[in-house]
Amino acid sequence: MTVRREFKEPARCRPDLVIGREELFTAARDQLTRGGSVLLHGPAGIGKSTVLRALAADYGDAARTVLRCSATESESHLPFLALADLFGLVLDEISDKLPAAQRTALESALTGRGESTLQRDGLALRLAVLSALRALAASGPVLLVADDLQWLDSASAELLGFAARRLGDTRVQLLCAVRTEGQEYDRHLRASPPDTLAVRLSPLSRAQVSALLDHRGYTALPRSTVREIHRTSGGNPLFALELGRALGENATPPRPGEPLPVPTSLRALVLSRLDMLSDDARRTLLVASAGARPTLALLHAAGRENAEAETAQAAALGLLTTEPEGPAVRFAHPLISAALYAEAPAQERRAAHAALSTAASDPIERARNLALATTGTDPEVAARLAEAAALARDRGAPTVAASLGLLAARHTPPDGTPAPDDRRLQAAEDAITAGEVDLARDIAREVLTRATVPAERIRAWEVVIEAAGQSLGEVDAVFPQALADAGDDPRLLALVHYRLAWRKLIVEGDFAEARQEAAHTAELAARGGDRRTELFALSFQASTEILMGHPLAPTTIKRALKEPQDPYVACHHNGAGMARFRWLLMSDQLPEARSTITALLREVRRRGMVESEVHFQRFLADTELRSGHCGRALDLARESLRLARDSGIGLGASAMLTSLAEASGGDVDRALVLAREATDRAEEDGDQMYLSRALAALGYAQLVAGDAAGAVGSLRRVRELEQGLGITDPARGRWHGDLADALVRVGEPGEAQDVIDVTREHALRLGRESVLAVLDRSEAMVRAALGDHEAALSRLTSVQDRLAKLGYGLEEARAAFAQARLRALQPGPGPGPTSYDEAARLFRRCRALPWLRQVEVAAAEGAPETVAAVPQQALSSDALEGLASMERQVAALVMEGATNREIAARLFISVKTVEATLTRVYRKLGIRSRVDIVRLAAGRHAK
């Protein structure tokens, strides 16, 4: 029997839960599955009830009886109310199973017909609740779901606590939620069964808040606004949704530098204690809420003479947190500051900002407060704001610079110099640097509605194109307009043609055309005296030449590195430093590549260049992965992906690299998910260049997962794409050896050898030593598949030494693993326990956990007693001639009586691949079993 009360789960509950709560949900669900109880706790609005309902819906079907209650503050004074909610509907089922005294006490408490109290009937009631739960559990598992334990009436709380502590092995589990701050859940835990797991719900990250807002339909909010919602809400999902709703209903967005509008519902929630403050204390808190980093000294300088006493009063009411060892004045929650500011009249806000504009010691903070204290245009205020924006830019705070730039534009007179739109475009460029692409695009589009000067329009078009990121196909209509605006000015034309070069590469996938367009851009920029654009164009030309395997790549890199240099271009992810790093990485100079990318990453972090940081963190992870530092690579890749998700920049590329890192050193299933995400994103964006990289990552993950057929399908597509793109340097994606290995595993050694031969020609021409070593390893696998094990082993020994000298730790370990597997196939006694020790040692050194697990499985499985070359003859029956090569080989070995494990060892494939191949054989031949294969081969069809 399942008792369901008013807790009908909303349809949207489960989707909300998985946003940021996946690990927490899994841990709680596992605890319930083990037979334990769960106590969810955390502050108001953090999502406890949502998780509680989802867990109850997910696990409730496992229980015969589900008892539910949900307390409220207004009813917490009513005795036994929660008890009535829990047992009211099952009283008839259990009453005759209780002793008379207990039944009378319980019925009296639940129905109100009598005057049962804990003082008079305490023991009988306590035992009655315990007996009732045991009686229900005798018929099947019981799940007790209780929300808002903090409002449980004291009588019910006492009775449930008594029973919970004495349930023992009784099949009764508790799933409860309670509002707490800090560690206050202890008393509720003491009233729970001994095996209860306490789970605290933490604030959501910015990316999770963004996903939650999107899920609820608030999809038009700029990234900068989402960031402010996250800051103001403190990651509290209820607060974030309320702020999002208020913004969605507000036709006028907040001005730059102003806090978000706080809806009345949240003001009442967080400011209920504000009326207990004195007027002076309230004004002091308003000044603190208007400041960026309020301290007691700042409040004194702003004219709040009694700041110590007034902040102490606020702290006593829970509005501020005490900082005994620091001077900072901190609000207990960011929402309190926002609500206090929103509640204040506009005149009082301006007065607070005016006081801070002279009291603050930082020039940026003084300028910001001066702007918010001033109404209308004011050239002097605008100039101070522009100076503060430049200072923020130099400090590596482009987000702050963008905000100050917009304030400067608002206070600049229409006929001012620089013009308001000049300052807006500078703010848009700062927003691009900070990764605030939505804000940048909106500013540029607004400027384009009124701009008439060609240079100004081209500058705005650049921002629009840059904001599109990898989705350049979405702004195709921009290019003809921009070319028309540029006219015959070489400087302006260079800016447009540089963007066209990127379009040739990303949208059309034509490296040769992209290279020519970049070279043309460099010539135009040189004629127009625009050194920055010339350097960007040369860097882009060098990068395309590197990937194409073009012989002029080293010469173009030298041109891009020639003085005079531009500091911004030098550290940009599309600059010469990046081109040089790519050359070093592809030329097997791993230590120098690592030091180069590390220096670039350090510089862009100093400058606050978020987009470049996302890319450089990923490239550093790639360098570590090639070096065989899989654990370090995985940490860097995950951080890059987190940053990409937070900023909305480079998501596909970061997912691709994280997939490679997961498949090498983490979770293969996660690697497959990320690779497919990267593939879908590249296809959605029409990004041909990254589509091949994403598919290569998918193929590698499939290979590690044991899905050789899937890997072949993905990597064949990579081969087709890169042939169409004109990419000939095999060091770019390094997928060729994986394709050859996968082809061997599915029984296509001939095609594998073709891949090796074509790739080797390009690798020899370009001097790609590590690629050549990997190809030799793959060729050894081809030889082994054809039965020439001695030649294969001889080549693998050389390969392992070469890869070790080049510093490719993971590839070295893979070569050692291949040797171990081949040695296990040699005639004679089965392999001993130490046969795979060298491979295991090398994979362990790399922290390549998925590969290490493969070694352990191979060592445990051993090898067949006899070994034969892969059978090359077709089966005798004409009915089997329609099978593919691998299918015929597997069928031939089945006919010989080989087991699946023996077939896997002899064909150098996984057992899973054998099983999948046999399934296809059965389907094609219309048979059901291995016995039918033998009968069919002998000409006796099974009926």
Short mmCIF file of N, CA, C and O in Angstrom, two decimals, residues 267-326:
data_model
loop_
_atom_site.label_atom_id
_atom_site.label_comp_id
_atom_site.label_asym_id
_atom_site.label_seq_id
_atom_site.Cartn_x
_atom_site.Cartn_y
_atom_site.Cartn_z
N ARG A 267 12.39 41.16 -0.82
CA ARG A 267 12.65 42.22 0.16
C ARG A 267 12.03 41.86 1.51
O ARG A 267 12.65 42.01 2.56
N ALA A 268 10.80 41.39 1.46
CA ALA A 268 10.13 41.02 2.71
C ALA A 268 10.85 39.87 3.40
O ALA A 268 10.93 39.81 4.63
N LEU A 269 11.40 38.97 2.60
CA LEU A 269 12.08 37.80 3.16
C LEU A 269 13.36 38.17 3.89
O LEU A 269 13.64 37.67 4.98
N VAL A 270 14.15 39.08 3.30
CA VAL A 270 15.47 39.36 3.87
C VAL A 270 15.52 40.62 4.73
O VAL A 270 16.49 40.83 5.45
N LEU A 271 14.49 41.47 4.63
CA LEU A 271 14.54 42.74 5.36
C LEU A 271 13.52 42.79 6.49
O LEU A 271 13.18 43.87 6.97
N SER A 272 13.06 41.64 6.94
CA SER A 272 12.04 41.63 7.99
C SER A 272 12.55 42.25 9.28
O SER A 272 11.77 42.74 10.10
N ARG A 273 13.87 42.25 9.47
CA ARG A 273 14.45 42.80 10.70
C ARG A 273 14.92 44.24 10.56
O ARG A 273 15.45 44.83 11.49
N LEU A 274 14.72 44.81 9.36
CA LEU A 274 15.24 46.16 9.12
C LEU A 274 14.51 47.21 9.96
O LEU A 274 15.11 48.21 10.39
N ASP A 275 13.23 46.97 10.22
CA ASP A 275 12.46 47.95 11.00
C ASP A 275 12.97 48.06 12.43
O ASP A 275 12.64 49.04 13.13
N MET A 276 13.75 47.11 12.88
CA MET A 276 14.28 47.15 14.24
C MET A 276 15.54 48.01 14.35
O MET A 276 16.04 48.24 15.44
N LEU A 277 16.05 48.47 13.19
CA LEU A 277 17.24 49.34 13.20
C LEU A 277 16.83 50.78 13.46
O LEU A 277 15.74 51.23 13.08
N SER A 278 17.75 51.54 14.04
CA SER A 278 17.53 52.99 14.15
C SER A 278 17.68 53.61 12.76
O SER A 278 18.26 53.02 11.85
N ASP A 279 17.17 54.83 12.59
CA ASP A 279 17.28 55.51 11.29
C ASP A 279 18.75 55.72 10.91
O ASP A 279 19.12 55.55 9.74
N ASP A 280 19.58 56.10 11.89
CA ASP A 280 21.00 56.32 11.59
C ASP A 280 21.69 55.02 11.17
O ASP A 280 22.51 54.99 10.23
N ALA A 281 21.37 53.92 11.85
CA ALA A 281 21.97 52.64 11.48
C ALA A 281 21.54 52.22 10.09
O ALA A 281 22.34 51.68 9.30
N ARG A 282 20.30 52.49 9.76
CA ARG A 282 19.82 52.13 8.41
C ARG A 282 20.56 52.94 7.35
O ARG A 282 20.93 52.40 6.29
N ARG A 283 20.80 54.22 7.60
CA ARG A 283 21.54 55.05 6.63
C ARG A 283 22.98 54.57 6.50
O ARG A 283 23.57 54.59 5.42
N THR A 284 23.56 54.13 7.62
CA THR A 284 24.93 53.60 7.56
C THR A 284 24.98 52.34 6.71
O THR A 284 25.90 52.15 5.90
N LEU A 285 24.00 51.46 6.88
CA LEU A 285 23.95 50.25 6.06
C LEU A 285 23.73 50.58 4.59
O LEU A 285 24.24 49.89 3.71
N LEU A 286 22.97 51.63 4.30
CA LEU A 286 22.77 52.03 2.90
C LEU A 286 24.09 52.45 2.27
O LEU A 286 24.40 52.08 1.12
N VAL A 287 24.90 53.20 2.99
CA VAL A 287 26.22 53.59 2.48
C VAL A 287 27.06 52.34 2.24
O VAL A 287 27.76 52.22 1.23
N ALA A 288 26.99 51.38 3.18
CA ALA A 288 27.75 50.15 3.02
C ALA A 288 27.28 49.37 1.79
O ALA A 288 28.09 48.79 1.05
N SER A 289 25.96 49.37 1.55
CA SER A 289 25.44 48.63 0.39
C SER A 289 25.81 49.30 -0.91
O SER A 289 25.91 48.64 -1.95
N ALA A 290 26.06 50.61 -0.90
CA ALA A 290 26.43 51.34 -2.12
C ALA A 290 27.91 51.20 -2.44
O ALA A 290 28.33 51.44 -3.58
N GLY A 291 28.71 50.80 -1.45
CA GLY A 291 30.15 50.67 -1.67
C GLY A 291 30.52 49.29 -2.17
O GLY A 291 29.83 48.31 -1.90
N ALA A 292 31.62 49.23 -2.91
CA ALA A 292 32.07 47.95 -3.46
C ALA A 292 32.74 47.09 -2.39
O ALA A 292 32.51 45.88 -2.32
N ARG A 293 33.57 47.70 -1.54
CA ARG A 293 34.28 46.97 -0.49
C ARG A 293 34.21 47.79 0.80
O ARG A 293 35.20 48.41 1.22
N PRO A 294 33.05 47.84 1.44
CA PRO A 294 32.88 48.72 2.61
C PRO A 294 33.71 48.26 3.81
O PRO A 294 33.83 47.07 4.08
N THR A 295 34.29 49.22 4.49
CA THR A 295 35.01 48.98 5.75
C THR A 295 34.55 50.03 6.75
O THR A 295 33.92 51.04 6.39
N LEU A 296 34.90 49.83 8.02
CA LEU A 296 34.55 50.83 9.03
C LEU A 296 35.25 52.15 8.73
O LEU A 296 34.66 53.23 8.90
N ALA A 297 36.50 52.07 8.25
CA ALA A 297 37.23 53.30 7.93
C ALA A 297 36.54 54.05 6.79
O ALA A 297 36.44 55.29 6.82
N LEU A 298 36.06 53.33 5.78
CA LEU A 298 35.36 53.97 4.67
C LEU A 298 34.07 54.62 5.15
O LEU A 298 33.73 55.74 4.72
N LEU A 299 33.34 53.93 6.03
CA LEU A 299 32.09 54.50 6.54
C LEU A 299 32.36 55.76 7.35
O LEU A 299 31.60 56.75 7.25
N HIS A 300 33.44 55.75 8.11
CA HIS A 300 33.82 56.97 8.85
C HIS A 300 34.12 58.10 7.88
O HIS A 300 33.66 59.24 8.06
N ALA A 301 34.91 57.81 6.84
CA ALA A 301 35.29 58.84 5.87
C ALA A 301 34.07 59.37 5.12
O ALA A 301 34.07 60.51 4.64
N ALA A 302 33.02 58.53 5.02
CA ALA A 302 31.79 58.96 4.34
C ALA A 302 30.83 59.67 5.28
O ALA A 302 29.69 59.96 4.90
N GLY A 303 31.28 59.98 6.48
CA GLY A 303 30.48 60.77 7.39
C GLY A 303 29.66 59.99 8.39
O GLY A 303 28.86 60.58 9.13
N ARG A 304 29.83 58.68 8.47
CA ARG A 304 29.07 57.87 9.42
C ARG A 304 29.89 57.73 10.70
O ARG A 304 30.65 56.79 10.90
N GLU A 305 29.73 58.70 11.59
CA GLU A 305 30.59 58.82 12.77
C GLU A 305 30.43 57.67 13.75
O GLU A 305 31.36 57.30 14.45
N ASN A 306 29.23 57.12 13.86
CA ASN A 306 28.96 56.04 14.82
C ASN A 306 28.89 54.68 14.14
O ASN A 306 28.07 53.82 14.50
N ALA A 307 29.73 54.47 13.13
CA ALA A 307 29.66 53.26 12.32
C ALA A 307 29.83 51.99 13.16
O ALA A 307 29.16 50.99 12.92
N GLU A 308 30.74 52.03 14.16
CA GLU A 308 30.97 50.82 14.95
C GLU A 308 29.70 50.37 15.66
O GLU A 308 29.30 49.19 15.57
N ALA A 309 29.05 51.28 16.35
CA ALA A 309 27.86 50.92 17.11
C ALA A 309 26.72 50.52 16.19
O ALA A 309 25.97 49.57 16.46
N GLU A 310 26.60 51.23 15.07
CA GLU A 310 25.48 50.96 14.16
C GLU A 310 25.66 49.63 13.42
O GLU A 310 24.69 48.90 13.21
N THR A 311 26.87 49.31 13.03
CA THR A 311 27.09 48.01 12.39
C THR A 311 26.98 46.87 13.40
O THR A 311 26.54 45.77 13.06
N ALA A 312 27.35 47.14 14.65
CA ALA A 312 27.19 46.12 15.70
C ALA A 312 25.71 45.82 15.91
O ALA A 312 25.31 44.66 16.11
N GLN A 313 24.88 46.86 15.87
CA GLN A 313 23.44 46.67 16.01
C GLN A 313 22.90 45.81 14.86
O GLN A 313 22.10 44.90 15.06
N ALA A 314 23.38 46.09 13.64
CA ALA A 314 22.94 45.32 12.47
C ALA A 314 23.42 43.88 12.56
O ALA A 314 22.70 42.95 12.18
N ALA A 315 24.64 43.68 13.06
CA ALA A 315 25.16 42.32 13.20
C ALA A 315 24.35 41.53 14.21
O ALA A 315 24.09 40.33 14.02
N ALA A 316 23.92 42.20 15.30
CA ALA A 316 23.12 41.52 16.31
C ALA A 316 21.78 41.05 15.75
O ALA A 316 21.22 40.05 16.21
N LEU A 317 21.29 41.75 14.76
CA LEU A 317 20.03 41.38 14.12
C LEU A 317 20.22 40.40 12.97
O LEU A 317 19.25 40.01 12.31
N GLY A 318 21.46 40.01 12.71
CA GLY A 318 21.74 39.04 11.65
C GLY A 318 21.83 39.63 10.27
O GLY A 318 21.85 38.89 9.28
N LEU A 319 21.89 40.96 10.15
CA LEU A 319 22.00 41.60 8.83
C LEU A 319 23.44 41.65 8.35
O LEU A 319 23.70 41.65 7.14
N LEU A 320 24.38 41.71 9.27
CA LEU A 320 25.80 41.71 8.94
C LEU A 320 26.47 40.52 9.61
O LEU A 320 25.99 40.02 10.63
N THR A 321 27.59 40.10 9.03
CA THR A 321 28.41 39.09 9.70
C THR A 321 29.56 39.78 10.39
O THR A 321 30.10 40.76 9.87
N THR A 322 29.92 39.29 11.54
CA THR A 322 31.01 39.91 12.29
C THR A 322 32.35 39.44 11.75
O THR A 322 32.52 38.26 11.43
N GLU A 323 33.30 40.33 11.64
CA GLU A 323 34.65 40.03 11.17
C GLU A 323 35.63 40.53 12.23
O GLU A 323 36.23 41.60 12.10
N PRO A 324 35.81 39.77 13.33
CA PRO A 324 36.63 40.27 14.44
C PRO A 324 38.09 40.50 14.05
O PRO A 324 38.76 41.32 14.65
N GLU A 325 38.59 39.78 13.04
CA GLU A 325 39.99 39.92 12.67
C GLU A 325 40.19 40.75 11.41
O GLU A 325 41.29 40.83 10.88
N GLY A 326 39.14 41.36 10.89
CA GLY A 326 39.29 42.13 9.65
C GLY A 326 38.44 43.38 9.69
O GLY A 326 37.47 43.48 10.45
#
